[in-house]
Tab-separated table of N, CA and C in Angstrom:
chain	number	residue	atom	x	y	z
A	1	MET	N	0.846	-1.183	0.000
A	1	MET	CA	0.000	0.000	0.000
A	1	MET	C	0.886	1.239	0.000
A	2	ASN	N	0.615	2.150	-0.919
A	2	ASN	CA	1.313	3.428	-0.962
A	2	ASN	C	0.923	4.261	0.234
A	3	LYS	N	1.913	4.808	0.924
A	3	LYS	CA	1.637	5.663	2.066
A	3	LYS	C	2.625	6.825	2.020
A	4	ILE	N	2.076	8.022	1.989
A	4	ILE	CA	2.911	9.219	1.933
A	4	ILE	C	2.559	10.082	3.132
A	5	GLU	N	3.568	10.445	3.883
A	5	GLU	CA	3.356	11.279	5.067
A	5	GLU	C	4.010	12.638	4.843
A	6	ILE	N	3.244	13.690	5.092
A	6	ILE	CA	3.743	15.052	4.904
A	6	ILE	C	3.418	15.868	6.148
A	7	LYS	N	4.452	16.367	6.777
A	7	LYS	CA	4.279	17.258	7.918
A	7	LYS	C	4.404	18.675	7.374
A	8	THR	N	3.418	19.510	7.687
A	8	THR	CA	3.399	20.822	7.065
A	8	THR	C	3.051	21.937	8.043
A	9	GLU	N	3.599	23.084	7.765
A	9	GLU	CA	3.252	24.306	8.480
A	9	GLU	C	2.889	25.344	7.426
A	10	ILE	N	1.670	25.830	7.493
A	10	ILE	CA	1.211	26.806	6.518
A	10	ILE	C	1.614	28.188	6.993
A	11	GLY	N	2.306	28.900	6.105
A	11	GLY	CA	2.743	30.251	6.413
A	11	GLY	C	1.837	31.287	5.778
A	12	VAL	N	2.115	32.534	6.079
A	12	VAL	CA	1.312	33.638	5.552
A	12	VAL	C	1.385	33.668	4.027
A	13	SER	N	2.560	33.414	3.455
A	13	SER	CA	2.685	33.495	1.991
A	13	SER	C	1.832	32.437	1.297
A	14	GLU	N	1.772	31.227	1.832
A	14	GLU	CA	0.933	30.177	1.239
A	14	GLU	C	-0.558	30.508	1.403
A	15	MET	N	-0.930	31.022	2.574
A	15	MET	CA	-2.332	31.369	2.801
A	15	MET	C	-2.751	32.546	1.914
A	16	PHE	N	-1.869	33.526	1.762
A	16	PHE	CA	-2.170	34.676	0.902
A	16	PHE	C	-2.308	34.235	-0.553
A	17	GLU	N	-1.394	33.376	-1.004
A	17	GLU	CA	-1.478	32.871	-2.371
A	17	GLU	C	-2.787	32.110	-2.587
A	18	PHE	N	-3.176	31.293	-1.614
A	18	PHE	CA	-4.433	30.548	-1.687
A	18	PHE	C	-5.623	31.500	-1.776
A	19	THR	N	-5.637	32.528	-0.936
A	19	THR	CA	-6.739	33.491	-0.919
A	19	THR	C	-6.823	34.262	-2.229
A	20	MET	N	-5.681	34.716	-2.722
A	20	MET	CA	-5.674	35.445	-4.001
A	20	MET	C	-6.125	34.535	-5.141
A	21	ASN	N	-5.652	33.307	-5.144
A	21	ASN	CA	-6.031	32.345	-6.180
A	21	ASN	C	-7.536	32.087	-6.148
A	22	ASN	N	-8.078	31.903	-4.950
A	22	ASN	CA	-9.508	31.637	-4.798
A	22	ASN	C	-10.367	32.812	-5.232
A	23	ASN	N	-9.877	34.017	-5.030
A	23	ASN	CA	-10.701	35.188	-5.300
A	23	ASN	C	-10.477	35.819	-6.664
A	24	TYR	N	-9.310	35.638	-7.242
A	24	TYR	CA	-9.028	36.311	-8.504
A	24	TYR	C	-8.999	35.396	-9.716
A	25	LYS	N	-8.938	34.099	-9.533
A	25	LYS	CA	-8.972	33.191	-10.682
A	25	LYS	C	-10.378	32.645	-10.883
A	26	THR	N	-11.322	33.557	-10.783
A	26	THR	CA	-12.723	33.237	-11.000
A	26	THR	C	-13.291	34.302	-11.939
A	27	ILE	N	-14.484	34.075	-12.413
A	27	ILE	CA	-15.132	35.075	-13.260
A	27	ILE	C	-15.349	36.360	-12.470
A	28	ARG	N	-15.787	36.213	-11.228
A	28	ARG	CA	-16.001	37.374	-10.375
A	28	ARG	C	-14.721	38.181	-10.193
A	29	GLY	N	-13.627	37.500	-9.959
A	29	GLY	CA	-12.345	38.174	-9.785
A	29	GLY	C	-11.896	38.890	-11.045
A	30	THR	N	-12.072	38.250	-12.179
A	30	THR	CA	-11.694	38.857	-13.458
A	30	THR	C	-12.537	40.098	-13.734
A	31	VAL	N	-13.839	39.997	-13.492
A	31	VAL	CA	-14.727	41.143	-13.702
A	31	VAL	C	-14.350	42.290	-12.746
A	32	ALA	N	-14.022	41.956	-11.512
A	32	ALA	CA	-13.642	42.983	-10.538
A	32	ALA	C	-12.383	43.728	-10.977
A	33	VAL	N	-11.379	43.002	-11.426
A	33	VAL	CA	-10.148	43.644	-11.890
A	33	VAL	C	-10.407	44.480	-13.136
A	34	LEU	N	-11.189	43.950	-14.063
A	34	LEU	CA	-11.535	44.725	-15.262
A	34	LEU	C	-12.299	45.997	-14.899
A	35	PHE	N	-13.168	45.912	-13.911
A	35	PHE	CA	-13.899	47.090	-13.438
A	35	PHE	C	-12.929	48.140	-12.880
A	36	SER	N	-11.960	47.684	-12.082
A	36	SER	CA	-10.963	48.618	-11.538
A	36	SER	C	-10.128	49.247	-12.645
A	37	LEU	N	-9.728	48.442	-13.619
A	37	LEU	CA	-8.927	48.972	-14.724
A	37	LEU	C	-9.736	49.939	-15.587
A	38	ALA	N	-11.014	49.624	-15.799
A	38	ALA	CA	-11.882	50.531	-16.564
A	38	ALA	C	-12.075	51.844	-15.801
A	39	SER	N	-12.197	51.767	-14.493
A	39	SER	CA	-12.327	52.981	-13.675
A	39	SER	C	-11.072	53.838	-13.775
A	40	ALA	N	-9.907	53.180	-13.731
A	40	ALA	CA	-8.643	53.917	-13.850
A	40	ALA	C	-8.529	54.563	-15.230
A	41	ALA	N	-8.887	53.817	-16.266
A	41	ALA	CA	-8.823	54.362	-17.631
A	41	ALA	C	-9.798	55.529	-17.788
A	42	GLY	N	-11.004	55.367	-17.266
A	42	GLY	CA	-11.986	56.448	-17.337
A	42	GLY	C	-11.535	57.684	-16.589
A	43	LEU	N	-10.890	57.466	-15.466
A	43	LEU	CA	-10.380	58.586	-14.673
A	43	LEU	C	-9.332	59.375	-15.450
A	44	VAL	N	-8.432	58.668	-16.106
A	44	VAL	CA	-7.361	59.316	-16.869
A	44	VAL	C	-7.923	60.003	-18.121
A	45	VAL	N	-8.732	59.300	-18.874
A	45	VAL	CA	-9.242	59.817	-20.147
A	45	VAL	C	-10.174	61.013	-19.947
A	46	TYR	N	-11.037	60.931	-18.959
A	46	TYR	CA	-12.049	61.981	-18.760
A	46	TYR	C	-11.761	62.869	-17.544
A	47	TRP	N	-10.517	62.994	-17.172
A	47	TRP	CA	-10.097	63.732	-15.974
A	47	TRP	C	-10.747	65.113	-15.899
A	48	ASN	N	-10.695	65.860	-16.943
A	48	ASN	CA	-11.193	67.248	-16.929
A	48	ASN	C	-12.715	67.350	-16.922
A	49	GLN	N	-13.401	66.250	-17.186
A	49	GLN	CA	-14.862	66.298	-17.249
A	49	GLN	C	-15.534	65.908	-15.934
A	50	PHE	N	-14.749	65.453	-14.960
A	50	PHE	CA	-15.301	65.014	-13.678
A	50	PHE	C	-15.092	66.062	-12.604
A	51	SER	N	-16.039	66.100	-11.664
A	51	SER	CA	-15.883	66.975	-10.496
A	51	SER	C	-14.972	66.276	-9.485
A	52	GLY	N	-14.670	66.944	-8.429
A	52	GLY	CA	-13.766	66.399	-7.409
A	52	GLY	C	-14.252	65.109	-6.791
A	53	TRP	N	-15.538	65.072	-6.409
A	53	TRP	CA	-16.045	63.855	-5.769
A	53	TRP	C	-16.136	62.704	-6.761
A	54	GLN	N	-16.402	62.994	-8.045
A	54	GLN	CA	-16.443	61.940	-9.061
A	54	GLN	C	-15.043	61.358	-9.284
A	55	LYS	N	-14.031	62.236	-9.281
A	55	LYS	CA	-12.647	61.764	-9.408
A	55	LYS	C	-12.273	60.877	-8.220
A	56	ALA	N	-12.665	61.302	-7.030
A	56	ALA	CA	-12.364	60.523	-5.825
A	56	ALA	C	-13.043	59.153	-5.878
A	57	LEU	N	-14.282	59.143	-6.331
A	57	LEU	CA	-15.021	57.885	-6.435
A	57	LEU	C	-14.384	56.952	-7.468
A	58	LEU	N	-14.016	57.486	-8.621
A	58	LEU	CA	-13.358	56.661	-9.644
A	58	LEU	C	-11.993	56.166	-9.170
A	59	LEU	N	-11.269	57.004	-8.453
A	59	LEU	CA	-9.980	56.590	-7.907
A	59	LEU	C	-10.166	55.441	-6.919
A	60	PHE	N	-11.188	55.566	-6.078
A	60	PHE	CA	-11.493	54.492	-5.132
A	60	PHE	C	-11.800	53.192	-5.873
A	61	PHE	N	-12.656	53.269	-6.904
A	61	PHE	CA	-12.986	52.071	-7.683
A	61	PHE	C	-11.753	51.510	-8.387
A	62	ALA	N	-10.877	52.384	-8.862
A	62	ALA	CA	-9.661	51.930	-9.543
A	62	ALA	C	-8.740	51.178	-8.576
A	63	LEU	N	-8.703	51.609	-7.332
A	63	LEU	CA	-7.822	50.981	-6.337
A	63	LEU	C	-8.467	49.800	-5.617
A	64	MET	N	-9.787	49.719	-5.641
A	64	MET	CA	-10.512	48.729	-4.846
A	64	MET	C	-10.045	47.289	-5.066
A	65	PHE	N	-10.045	46.824	-6.288
A	65	PHE	CA	-9.736	45.416	-6.552
A	65	PHE	C	-8.286	45.173	-6.955
A	66	THR	N	-7.526	46.256	-7.126
A	66	THR	CA	-6.133	46.094	-7.524
A	66	THR	C	-5.157	46.361	-6.381
A	67	ILE	N	-5.549	47.182	-5.415
A	67	ILE	CA	-4.663	47.515	-4.296
A	67	ILE	C	-5.318	47.224	-2.947
A	68	ILE	N	-6.493	47.788	-2.712
A	68	ILE	CA	-7.132	47.713	-1.392
A	68	ILE	C	-7.492	46.274	-1.014
A	69	GLU	N	-8.184	45.569	-1.898
A	69	GLU	CA	-8.611	44.206	-1.585
A	69	GLU	C	-7.427	43.248	-1.397
A	70	PRO	N	-6.386	43.282	-2.229
A	70	PRO	CA	-5.233	42.410	-1.951
A	70	PRO	C	-4.566	42.701	-0.598
A	71	ILE	N	-4.515	43.967	-0.198
A	71	ILE	CA	-3.959	44.287	1.129
A	71	ILE	C	-4.836	43.674	2.214
A	72	GLU	N	-6.150	43.801	2.046
A	72	GLU	CA	-7.065	43.206	3.015
A	72	GLU	C	-6.900	41.686	3.060
A	73	TYR	N	-6.730	41.044	1.908
A	73	TYR	CA	-6.510	39.589	1.867
A	73	TYR	C	-5.219	39.200	2.578
A	74	TYR	N	-4.194	40.008	2.410
A	74	TYR	CA	-2.923	39.717	3.084
A	74	TYR	C	-3.098	39.792	4.600
A	75	LEU	N	-3.742	40.849	5.080
A	75	LEU	CA	-3.952	41.002	6.523
A	75	LEU	C	-4.837	39.888	7.075
A	76	ARG	N	-5.857	39.498	6.309
A	76	ARG	CA	-6.724	38.395	6.720
A	76	ARG	C	-5.940	37.079	6.764
A	77	SER	N	-5.068	36.861	5.784
A	77	SER	CA	-4.237	35.647	5.762
A	77	SER	C	-3.333	35.596	6.978
A	78	LYS	N	-2.779	36.728	7.321
A	78	LYS	CA	-1.897	36.816	8.493
A	78	LYS	C	-2.657	36.440	9.772
A	79	ARG	N	-3.853	36.986	9.927
A	79	ARG	CA	-4.676	36.673	11.108
A	79	ARG	C	-5.063	35.196	11.132
A	80	GLN	N	-5.417	34.667	9.970
A	80	GLN	CA	-5.849	33.271	9.912
A	80	GLN	C	-4.708	32.319	10.258
A	81	VAL	N	-3.527	32.599	9.756
A	81	VAL	CA	-2.374	31.750	10.072
A	81	VAL	C	-2.063	31.823	11.557
A	82	LYS	N	-2.095	33.014	12.111
A	82	LYS	CA	-1.809	33.198	13.540
A	82	LYS	C	-2.839	32.486	14.411
A	83	LYS	N	-4.100	32.489	13.970
A	83	LYS	CA	-5.174	31.892	14.753
A	83	LYS	C	-5.276	30.374	14.577
A	84	ASN	N	-5.155	29.888	13.338
A	84	ASN	CA	-5.471	28.481	13.046
A	84	ASN	C	-4.288	27.580	12.718
A	85	PHE	N	-3.139	28.135	12.386
A	85	PHE	CA	-2.049	27.288	11.911
A	85	PHE	C	-0.772	27.448	12.728
A	86	THR	N	-0.923	27.533	14.043
A	86	THR	CA	0.248	27.651	14.909
A	86	THR	C	0.866	26.282	15.192
A	87	VAL	N	0.079	25.230	14.990
A	87	VAL	CA	0.542	23.862	15.227
A	87	VAL	C	0.688	23.172	13.878
A	88	PRO	N	1.796	22.463	13.656
A	88	PRO	CA	1.972	21.750	12.377
A	88	PRO	C	0.885	20.699	12.160
A	89	LEU	N	0.561	20.487	10.899
A	89	LEU	CA	-0.394	19.454	10.508
A	89	LEU	C	0.376	18.280	9.920
A	90	ASN	N	-0.079	17.091	10.192
A	90	ASN	CA	0.541	15.897	9.645
A	90	ASN	C	-0.484	15.185	8.760
A	91	TYR	N	-0.211	15.133	7.462
A	91	TYR	CA	-1.103	14.490	6.497
A	91	TYR	C	-0.547	13.120	6.155
A	92	ILE	N	-1.429	12.141	6.124
A	92	ILE	CA	-1.048	10.800	5.685
A	92	ILE	C	-1.966	10.437	4.520
A	93	PHE	N	-1.361	10.232	3.367
A	93	PHE	CA	-2.088	9.877	2.146
A	93	PHE	C	-1.851	8.405	1.869
A	94	ASP	N	-2.930	7.658	1.648
A	94	ASP	CA	-2.808	6.267	1.219
A	94	ASP	C	-4.008	5.924	0.341
A	95	ASN	N	-4.150	4.679	-0.027
A	95	ASN	CA	-5.234	4.275	-0.927
A	95	ASN	C	-6.623	4.452	-0.317
A	96	ASN	N	-6.700	4.572	1.012
A	96	ASN	CA	-7.988	4.740	1.683
A	96	ASN	C	-8.439	6.194	1.757
A	97	GLY	N	-7.518	7.134	1.581
A	97	GLY	CA	-7.889	8.547	1.664
A	97	GLY	C	-6.805	9.388	2.305
A	98	ILE	N	-7.260	10.455	2.924
A	98	ILE	CA	-6.354	11.424	3.549
A	98	ILE	C	-6.658	11.470	5.038
A	99	GLU	N	-5.636	11.268	5.837
A	99	GLU	CA	-5.777	11.351	7.277
A	99	GLU	C	-4.984	12.564	7.755
A	100	ILE	N	-5.601	13.358	8.625
A	100	ILE	CA	-4.957	14.577	9.110
A	100	ILE	C	-4.834	14.477	10.625
A	101	HIS	N	-3.629	14.759	11.098
A	101	HIS	CA	-3.362	14.753	12.534
A	101	HIS	C	-2.901	16.148	12.956
A	102	ARG	N	-3.486	16.610	14.042
A	102	ARG	CA	-3.092	17.896	14.625
A	102	ARG	C	-3.201	17.740	16.127
A	103	ASN	N	-2.076	17.819	16.801
A	103	ASN	CA	-2.020	17.530	18.233
A	103	ASN	C	-2.638	16.162	18.484
A	104	GLU	N	-3.686	16.111	19.257
A	104	GLU	CA	-4.354	14.839	19.561
A	104	GLU	C	-5.554	14.576	18.656
A	105	GLU	N	-5.872	15.501	17.784
A	105	GLU	CA	-7.036	15.381	16.909
A	105	GLU	C	-6.671	14.634	15.626
A	106	THR	N	-7.615	13.828	15.150
A	106	THR	CA	-7.438	13.107	13.891
A	106	THR	C	-8.723	13.209	13.073
A	107	ALA	N	-8.554	13.404	11.775
A	107	ALA	CA	-9.700	13.431	10.858
A	107	ALA	C	-9.342	12.598	9.635
A	108	HIS	N	-10.364	12.051	8.992
A	108	HIS	CA	-10.150	11.232	7.801
A	108	HIS	C	-11.112	11.670	6.705
A	109	ASN	N	-10.612	11.767	5.492
A	109	ASN	CA	-11.436	12.063	4.328
A	109	ASN	C	-11.172	11.005	3.267
A	110	ASP	N	-12.258	10.468	2.716
A	110	ASP	CA	-12.139	9.489	1.636
A	110	ASP	C	-11.804	10.209	0.333
A	111	TRP	N	-11.238	9.485	-0.603
A	111	TRP	CA	-10.844	10.081	-1.886
A	111	TRP	C	-12.044	10.608	-2.660
A	112	GLN	N	-13.214	9.980	-2.520
A	112	GLN	CA	-14.376	10.464	-3.278
A	112	GLN	C	-14.856	11.826	-2.780
A	113	GLU	N	-14.380	12.285	-1.631
A	113	GLU	CA	-14.719	13.618	-1.130
A	113	GLU	C	-13.908	14.713	-1.819
A	114	VAL	N	-12.828	14.339	-2.493
A	114	VAL	CA	-11.978	15.326	-3.156
A	114	VAL	C	-12.676	15.834	-4.407
A	115	MET	N	-12.880	17.145	-4.450
A	115	MET	CA	-13.606	17.795	-5.531
A	115	MET	C	-12.671	18.221	-6.660
A	116	LYS	N	-11.537	18.816	-6.276
A	116	LYS	CA	-10.546	19.208	-7.272
A	116	LYS	C	-9.193	19.345	-6.599
A	117	VAL	N	-8.155	19.244	-7.430
A	117	VAL	CA	-6.777	19.396	-6.979
A	117	VAL	C	-6.091	20.335	-7.957
A	118	ILE	N	-5.493	21.398	-7.425
A	118	ILE	CA	-4.748	22.322	-8.281
A	118	ILE	C	-3.382	22.601	-7.670
A	119	THR	N	-2.480	23.029	-8.523
A	119	THR	CA	-1.148	23.401	-8.084
A	119	THR	C	-0.947	24.878	-8.374
A	120	THR	N	-0.393	25.570	-7.402
A	120	THR	CA	-0.017	26.963	-7.580
A	120	THR	C	1.493	27.046	-7.505
A	121	LYS	N	2.018	28.231	-7.520
A	121	LYS	CA	3.472	28.408	-7.472
A	121	LYS	C	4.071	27.819	-6.194
A	122	LYS	N	3.363	27.966	-5.069
A	122	LYS	CA	3.911	27.548	-3.783
A	122	LYS	C	3.237	26.337	-3.168
A	123	SER	N	2.066	25.932	-3.675
A	123	SER	CA	1.286	24.924	-2.964
A	123	SER	C	0.556	23.958	-3.888
A	124	VAL	N	0.146	22.845	-3.283
A	124	VAL	CA	-0.828	21.940	-3.881
A	124	VAL	C	-2.075	22.112	-3.023
A	125	ILE	N	-3.208	22.389	-3.672
A	125	ILE	CA	-4.446	22.645	-2.941
A	125	ILE	C	-5.447	21.552	-3.281
A	126	ILE	N	-5.942	20.900	-2.249
A	126	ILE	CA	-6.901	19.808	-2.401
A	126	ILE	C	-8.237	20.312	-1.864
A	127	TYR	N	-9.202	20.490	-2.767
A	127	TYR	CA	-10.518	21.012	-2.391
A	127	TYR	C	-11.469	19.874	-2.067
A	128	LEU	N	-12.133	19.987	-0.919
A	128	LEU	CA	-13.192	19.056	-0.550
A	128	LEU	C	-14.557	19.687	-0.793
A	129	SER	N	-14.586	20.993	-0.876
A	129	SER	CA	-15.788	21.751	-1.215
A	129	SER	C	-15.300	23.115	-1.712
A	130	PRO	N	-16.203	23.950	-2.202
A	130	PRO	CA	-15.743	25.269	-2.658
A	130	PRO	C	-15.105	26.116	-1.556
A	131	VAL	N	-15.427	25.821	-0.297
A	131	VAL	CA	-14.897	26.626	0.806
A	131	VAL	C	-14.001	25.842	1.768
A	132	ARG	N	-13.741	24.600	1.479
A	132	ARG	CA	-12.904	23.774	2.356
A	132	ARG	C	-11.804	23.111	1.536
A	133	ALA	N	-10.574	23.374	1.956
A	133	ALA	CA	-9.438	22.841	1.192
A	133	ALA	C	-8.255	22.568	2.113
A	134	PHE	N	-7.404	21.677	1.657
A	134	PHE	CA	-6.123	21.427	2.315
A	134	PHE	C	-5.052	22.125	1.493
A	135	ILE	N	-4.218	22.882	2.162
A	135	ILE	CA	-3.118	23.575	1.497
A	135	ILE	C	-1.835	22.860	1.883
A	136	LEU	N	-1.145	22.326	0.878
A	136	LEU	CA	0.124	21.630	1.118
A	136	LEU	C	1.248	22.438	0.473
A	137	PRO	N	2.052	23.128	1.270
A	137	PRO	CA	3.169	23.869	0.686
A	137	PRO	C	4.134	22.920	-0.033
A	138	LYS	N	4.542	23.296	-1.231
A	138	LYS	CA	5.451	22.452	-2.018
A	138	LYS	C	6.765	22.219	-1.285
A	139	LYS	N	7.194	23.201	-0.506
A	139	LYS	CA	8.456	23.042	0.235
A	139	LYS	C	8.370	21.884	1.238
A	140	ASP	N	7.163	21.604	1.738
A	140	ASP	CA	6.981	20.503	2.678
A	140	ASP	C	6.764	19.165	1.973
A	141	ILE	N	6.272	19.208	0.742
A	141	ILE	CA	6.080	17.975	-0.030
A	141	ILE	C	7.431	17.439	-0.481
A	142	GLY	N	8.289	18.344	-0.916
A	142	GLY	CA	9.648	17.981	-1.314
A	142	GLY	C	9.690	16.966	-2.438
A	143	ASP	N	10.530	15.956	-2.263
A	143	ASP	CA	10.734	14.952	-3.309
A	143	ASP	C	9.604	13.913	-3.384
A	144	GLN	N	8.567	14.078	-2.561
A	144	GLN	CA	7.423	13.171	-2.596
A	144	GLN	C	6.349	13.653	-3.574
A	145	TYR	N	6.620	14.747	-4.285
A	145	TYR	CA	5.638	15.359	-5.172
A	145	TYR	C	5.098	14.367	-6.206
A	146	GLN	N	5.977	13.706	-6.920
A	146	GLN	CA	5.545	12.779	-7.979
A	146	GLN	C	4.775	11.601	-7.405
A	147	SER	N	5.217	11.079	-6.275
A	147	SER	CA	4.506	9.968	-5.625
A	147	SER	C	3.105	10.396	-5.195
A	148	LEU	N	3.012	11.615	-4.648
A	148	LEU	CA	1.722	12.144	-4.229
A	148	LEU	C	0.808	12.338	-5.436
A	149	LYS	N	1.360	12.869	-6.498
A	149	LYS	CA	0.585	13.071	-7.728
A	149	LYS	C	0.050	11.742	-8.244
A	150	ASN	N	0.905	10.735	-8.318
A	150	ASN	CA	0.487	9.410	-8.800
A	150	ASN	C	-0.596	8.808	-7.913
A	151	LEU	N	-0.426	8.921	-6.603
A	151	LEU	CA	-1.400	8.375	-5.665
A	151	LEU	C	-2.756	9.046	-5.841
A	152	MET	N	-2.754	10.369	-5.983
A	152	MET	CA	-4.017	11.087	-6.143
A	152	MET	C	-4.655	10.811	-7.505
A	153	GLU	N	-3.855	10.707	-8.556
A	153	GLU	CA	-4.400	10.379	-9.880
A	153	GLU	C	-5.073	9.014	-9.871
A	154	ASP	N	-4.476	8.085	-9.157
A	154	ASP	CA	-5.021	6.721	-9.103
A	154	ASP	C	-6.296	6.625	-8.271
A	155	ASN	N	-6.444	7.494	-7.267
A	155	ASN	CA	-7.537	7.333	-6.309
A	155	ASN	C	-8.658	8.364	-6.396
A	156	THR	N	-8.431	9.487	-7.056
A	156	THR	CA	-9.492	10.501	-7.124
A	156	THR	C	-10.197	10.443	-8.473
A	157	SER	N	-11.411	10.909	-8.454
A	157	SER	CA	-12.145	11.054	-9.714
A	157	SER	C	-12.754	12.460	-9.717
A	158	CYS	N	-11.946	13.420	-9.276
A	158	CYS	CA	-12.434	14.789	-9.177
A	158	CYS	C	-12.573	15.421	-10.559
A	159	TYR	N	-13.383	16.473	-10.626
A	159	TYR	CA	-13.664	17.088	-11.924
A	159	TYR	C	-12.502	17.914	-12.449
A	160	LYS	N	-11.590	18.329	-11.580
A	160	LYS	CA	-10.432	19.106	-12.030
A	160	LYS	C	-9.195	18.604	-11.298
A	161	PHE	N	-8.213	18.176	-12.083
A	161	PHE	CA	-6.962	17.702	-11.492
A	161	PHE	C	-5.824	18.343	-12.266
A	162	LYS	N	-5.235	19.367	-11.688
A	162	LYS	CA	-4.109	20.072	-12.312
A	162	LYS	C	-2.955	20.053	-11.330
A	163	MET	N	-2.102	19.074	-11.483
A	163	MET	CA	-0.978	18.962	-10.570
A	163	MET	C	0.283	18.698	-11.357
């Protein structure tokens, strides 16, 4: 039986990347960024035709999804890591599913619960629902990456597998 054990600590950079990926690689995220860019373009092109409060409003919209929201996501990621990820997680992957150990707590998820698996620059993200996921930093996976990929390909039937 294939068994892969990964001990991981999620840092702010992995959580921030996960949050940005979840929020900006969607239709909603794309529309939000396009809205901010259109606001910035409108502000520049029609500068002389707007009053002061209209310029301020367009500037706010231009910064909302390109500067303000990413800063808020970073601060939220920092709080979440400080609150929820102070203790390392130990993942055990085998043909039966995924077992997670944290201190004295243990949880198990079957492979059929896996909805999608994606890889980002820093992490492998295993989604069990649209709002519940396991974040595995690549630095913690190390040389077990290919074995983990093979194990998940063999055992999952998720709708999206990009690893």
